Amino acid sequence: MSKDKNTDKDPFLRGARLRARQDANAREMHHDAGRATTEEFFQALVAAVAVIAHADGRLELAERRTLVEAFTTSPAMAGFSVAELAQELAEHSRAYGYDPQSADQRALASLSASKLSGEERQSLLRICHQVITADGMVHPVELGALHRVERALGLAGGSL
């Protein structure tokens, strides 16, 4: 204990501890900011895919595989697991099962409100294109859903 008291009186050691704490706090704030940005992208991805998946009824196995592949290879998804993706998709599925029109409106509203960069928005659209074409057939209702997603993201006009 007397050793701790001595370090409390030593201005050099107190300064070093204070700087170490400040550095740790700065790293934590940077991590939290990165996590918040990633969380927003994650939520937007799930909402966009939900709109497209539920346009023709449900997320087919090939579409799901393509989504998981895009999810696992995206550096923006670091820190999120496939289980979290599945849980979010299940929540959207329940909402669509209860009231499809209101669930669609909520998903599109969350896309419109998202604060994503232009690059992130383009990345979301690329993933949506991959999901739509994954089963080898592009349904007209999926194209309509893609157009709604583009409008919600502010990218109407097919900028891909």
mmCIF file of C-alpha atoms in Angstrom:
data_model
loop_
_atom_site.group_PDB
_atom_site.id
_atom_site.type_symbol
_atom_site.label_atom_id
_atom_site.label_comp_id
_atom_site.label_asym_id
_atom_site.label_seq_id
_atom_site.Cartn_x
_atom_site.Cartn_y
_atom_site.Cartn_z
ATOM 1 C CA MET A 1 0.000 0.000 0.000
ATOM 2 C CA SER A 2 2.795 2.438 0.775
ATOM 3 C CA LYS A 3 4.087 1.778 -2.716
ATOM 4 C CA ASP A 4 0.753 3.011 -4.188
ATOM 5 C CA LYS A 5 0.881 6.099 -2.009
ATOM 6 C CA ASN A 6 4.339 6.873 -3.298
ATOM 7 C CA THR A 7 3.210 6.571 -6.910
ATOM 8 C CA ASP A 8 0.264 8.879 -6.190
ATOM 9 C CA LYS A 9 2.700 11.556 -5.046
ATOM 10 C CA ASP A 10 5.056 11.108 -7.974
ATOM 11 C CA PRO A 11 3.863 13.571 -10.670
ATOM 12 C CA PHE A 12 5.637 11.634 -13.445
ATOM 13 C CA LEU A 13 3.850 8.387 -12.648
ATOM 14 C CA ARG A 14 0.491 10.123 -12.214
ATOM 15 C CA GLY A 15 0.960 11.811 -15.604
ATOM 16 C CA ALA A 16 1.901 8.516 -17.237
ATOM 17 C CA ARG A 17 -1.198 6.825 -15.776
ATOM 18 C CA LEU A 18 -3.372 9.726 -16.883
ATOM 19 C CA ARG A 19 -1.978 9.604 -20.437
ATOM 20 C CA ALA A 20 -2.466 5.827 -20.556
ATOM 21 C CA ARG A 21 -6.089 6.236 -19.443
ATOM 22 C CA GLN A 22 -6.661 8.974 -22.025
ATOM 23 C CA ASP A 23 -5.153 6.804 -24.764
ATOM 24 C CA ALA A 24 -7.378 3.893 -23.721
ATOM 25 C CA ASN A 25 -10.430 6.173 -23.703
ATOM 26 C CA ALA A 26 -9.550 7.526 -27.162
ATOM 27 C CA ARG A 27 -9.163 3.985 -28.541
ATOM 28 C CA GLU A 28 -12.485 2.987 -26.991
ATOM 29 C CA MET A 29 -14.249 6.055 -28.437
ATOM 30 C CA HIS A 30 -12.762 5.322 -31.870
ATOM 31 C CA HIS A 31 -13.913 1.691 -31.606
ATOM 32 C CA ASP A 32 -17.408 2.797 -30.502
ATOM 33 C CA ALA A 33 -17.658 5.268 -33.397
ATOM 34 C CA GLY A 34 -16.579 2.563 -35.851
ATOM 35 C CA ARG A 35 -19.060 0.147 -34.318
ATOM 36 C CA ALA A 36 -21.880 2.699 -34.641
ATOM 37 C CA THR A 37 -21.093 3.210 -38.335
ATOM 38 C CA THR A 38 -20.921 -0.547 -38.863
ATOM 39 C CA GLU A 39 -24.180 -1.018 -36.936
ATOM 40 C CA GLU A 40 -25.920 1.477 -39.219
ATOM 41 C CA PHE A 41 -24.622 -0.319 -42.319
ATOM 42 C CA PHE A 42 -25.630 -3.677 -40.836
ATOM 43 C CA GLN A 43 -29.180 -2.486 -40.102
ATOM 44 C CA ALA A 44 -29.480 -0.925 -43.565
ATOM 45 C CA LEU A 45 -28.266 -4.132 -45.206
ATOM 46 C CA VAL A 46 -30.827 -6.229 -43.361
ATOM 47 C CA ALA A 47 -33.639 -3.760 -44.127
ATOM 48 C CA ALA A 48 -32.758 -3.618 -47.847
ATOM 49 C CA VAL A 49 -32.559 -7.388 -48.153
ATOM 50 C CA ALA A 50 -35.824 -7.787 -46.236
ATOM 51 C CA VAL A 51 -37.626 -5.490 -48.686
ATOM 52 C CA ILE A 52 -36.306 -7.471 -51.634
ATOM 53 C CA ALA A 53 -36.727 -10.905 -50.057
ATOM 54 C CA HIS A 54 -40.333 -10.344 -49.090
ATOM 55 C CA ALA A 55 -41.321 -8.850 -52.437
ATOM 56 C CA ASP A 56 -41.692 -12.325 -53.916
ATOM 57 C CA GLY A 57 -42.580 -14.113 -50.716
ATOM 58 C CA ARG A 58 -39.465 -15.257 -48.893
ATOM 59 C CA LEU A 59 -35.691 -15.388 -48.924
ATOM 60 C CA GLU A 60 -34.772 -18.438 -51.020
ATOM 61 C CA LEU A 61 -31.860 -20.666 -50.009
ATOM 62 C CA ALA A 62 -29.634 -19.460 -52.872
ATOM 63 C CA GLU A 63 -30.424 -15.849 -51.970
ATOM 64 C CA ARG A 64 -29.650 -16.539 -48.321
ATOM 65 C CA ARG A 65 -26.306 -18.140 -49.232
ATOM 66 C CA THR A 66 -25.367 -15.177 -51.405
ATOM 67 C CA LEU A 67 -26.286 -12.778 -48.615
ATOM 68 C CA VAL A 68 -24.233 -14.698 -46.047
ATOM 69 C CA GLU A 69 -21.268 -14.835 -48.445
ATOM 70 C CA ALA A 70 -21.455 -11.080 -49.081
ATOM 71 C CA PHE A 71 -21.886 -10.519 -45.349
ATOM 72 C CA THR A 72 -18.866 -12.595 -44.329
ATOM 73 C CA THR A 73 -16.558 -11.115 -46.971
ATOM 74 C CA SER A 74 -17.495 -7.492 -46.310
ATOM 75 C CA PRO A 75 -14.963 -5.674 -44.117
ATOM 76 C CA ALA A 76 -17.827 -3.416 -42.999
ATOM 77 C CA MET A 77 -19.397 -6.370 -41.211
ATOM 78 C CA ALA A 78 -16.434 -7.045 -38.922
ATOM 79 C CA GLY A 79 -17.724 -7.470 -35.408
ATOM 80 C CA PHE A 80 -21.056 -9.002 -36.423
ATOM 81 C CA SER A 81 -21.792 -12.693 -36.654
ATOM 82 C CA VAL A 82 -23.893 -14.686 -39.061
ATOM 83 C CA ALA A 83 -26.106 -15.534 -36.065
ATOM 84 C CA GLU A 84 -26.813 -11.819 -35.571
ATOM 85 C CA LEU A 85 -27.655 -11.535 -39.261
ATOM 86 C CA ALA A 86 -30.026 -14.495 -39.004
ATOM 87 C CA GLN A 87 -31.675 -13.017 -35.913
ATOM 88 C CA GLU A 88 -32.246 -9.643 -37.605
ATOM 89 C CA LEU A 89 -33.633 -11.329 -40.727
ATOM 90 C CA ALA A 90 -35.966 -13.426 -38.542
ATOM 91 C CA GLU A 91 -37.276 -10.277 -36.852
ATOM 92 C CA HIS A 92 -38.006 -8.719 -40.234
ATOM 93 C CA SER A 93 -39.692 -11.959 -41.353
ATOM 94 C CA ARG A 94 -41.974 -11.883 -38.318
ATOM 95 C CA ALA A 95 -42.870 -8.250 -39.037
ATOM 96 C CA TYR A 96 -43.612 -9.081 -42.695
ATOM 97 C CA GLY A 97 -45.684 -12.061 -41.602
ATOM 98 C CA TYR A 98 -47.778 -9.874 -39.331
ATOM 99 C CA ASP A 99 -48.283 -6.835 -41.609
ATOM 100 C CA PRO A 100 -46.297 -6.856 -44.872
ATOM 101 C CA GLN A 101 -47.190 -3.332 -45.962
ATOM 102 C CA SER A 102 -46.263 -1.710 -42.665
ATOM 103 C CA ALA A 103 -43.062 -3.786 -42.370
ATOM 104 C CA ASP A 104 -42.070 -2.709 -45.878
ATOM 105 C CA GLN A 105 -42.719 0.951 -45.042
ATOM 106 C CA ARG A 106 -40.674 0.700 -41.828
ATOM 107 C CA ALA A 107 -37.754 -0.957 -43.606
ATOM 108 C CA LEU A 108 -37.754 1.680 -46.351
ATOM 109 C CA ALA A 109 -38.057 4.485 -43.794
ATOM 110 C CA SER A 110 -35.035 3.145 -41.911
ATOM 111 C CA LEU A 111 -33.094 3.105 -45.190
ATOM 112 C CA SER A 112 -34.100 6.695 -45.928
ATOM 113 C CA ALA A 113 -33.041 7.815 -42.454
ATOM 114 C CA SER A 114 -29.682 6.013 -42.526
ATOM 115 C CA LYS A 115 -26.589 8.184 -42.605
ATOM 116 C CA LEU A 116 -24.503 6.119 -44.972
ATOM 117 C CA SER A 117 -21.791 7.338 -47.291
ATOM 118 C CA GLY A 118 -22.276 7.126 -51.033
ATOM 119 C CA GLU A 119 -19.850 4.211 -51.157
ATOM 120 C CA GLU A 120 -21.801 2.341 -48.473
ATOM 121 C CA ARG A 121 -25.055 2.950 -50.339
ATOM 122 C CA GLN A 122 -23.507 1.601 -53.555
ATOM 123 C CA SER A 123 -22.198 -1.400 -51.646
ATOM 124 C CA LEU A 124 -25.708 -2.114 -50.322
ATOM 125 C CA LEU A 125 -27.087 -1.977 -53.848
ATOM 126 C CA ARG A 126 -24.410 -4.375 -55.126
ATOM 127 C CA ILE A 127 -25.321 -6.859 -52.392
ATOM 128 C CA CYS A 128 -29.020 -6.461 -53.254
ATOM 129 C CA HIS A 129 -28.244 -7.179 -56.932
ATOM 130 C CA GLN A 130 -26.327 -10.303 -55.903
ATOM 131 C CA VAL A 131 -29.233 -11.490 -53.751
ATOM 132 C CA ILE A 132 -31.780 -10.889 -56.522
ATOM 133 C CA THR A 133 -29.791 -12.800 -59.127
ATOM 134 C CA ALA A 134 -28.662 -15.593 -56.781
ATOM 135 C CA ASP A 135 -31.504 -17.980 -57.615
ATOM 136 C CA GLY A 136 -31.037 -17.483 -61.363
ATOM 137 C CA MET A 137 -34.398 -15.779 -61.833
ATOM 138 C CA VAL A 138 -35.215 -12.112 -61.519
ATOM 139 C CA HIS A 139 -38.873 -11.569 -60.717
ATOM 140 C CA PRO A 140 -40.517 -8.287 -61.710
ATOM 141 C CA VAL A 141 -41.616 -7.778 -58.091
ATOM 142 C CA GLU A 142 -37.967 -8.029 -57.020
ATOM 143 C CA LEU A 143 -37.062 -5.336 -59.530
ATOM 144 C CA GLY A 144 -39.828 -3.155 -58.112
ATOM 145 C CA ALA A 145 -38.484 -3.766 -54.611
ATOM 146 C CA LEU A 146 -34.967 -2.902 -55.771
ATOM 147 C CA HIS A 147 -36.274 0.352 -57.209
ATOM 148 C CA ARG A 148 -37.946 1.180 -53.862
ATOM 149 C CA VAL A 149 -34.658 0.451 -52.071
ATOM 150 C CA GLU A 150 -32.777 2.680 -54.543
ATOM 151 C CA ARG A 151 -35.249 5.510 -53.951
ATOM 152 C CA ALA A 152 -35.006 5.091 -50.174
ATOM 153 C CA LEU A 153 -31.216 5.269 -50.405
ATOM 154 C CA GLY A 154 -31.398 8.315 -52.660
ATOM 155 C CA LEU A 155 -29.923 6.412 -55.599
ATOM 156 C CA ALA A 156 -32.933 6.240 -57.918
ATOM 157 C CA GLY A 157 -31.958 6.011 -61.548
ATOM 158 C CA GLY A 158 -29.884 2.834 -61.390
ATOM 159 C CA SER A 159 -26.501 4.328 -60.619
ATOM 160 C CA LEU A 160 -24.794 0.938 -60.627
#
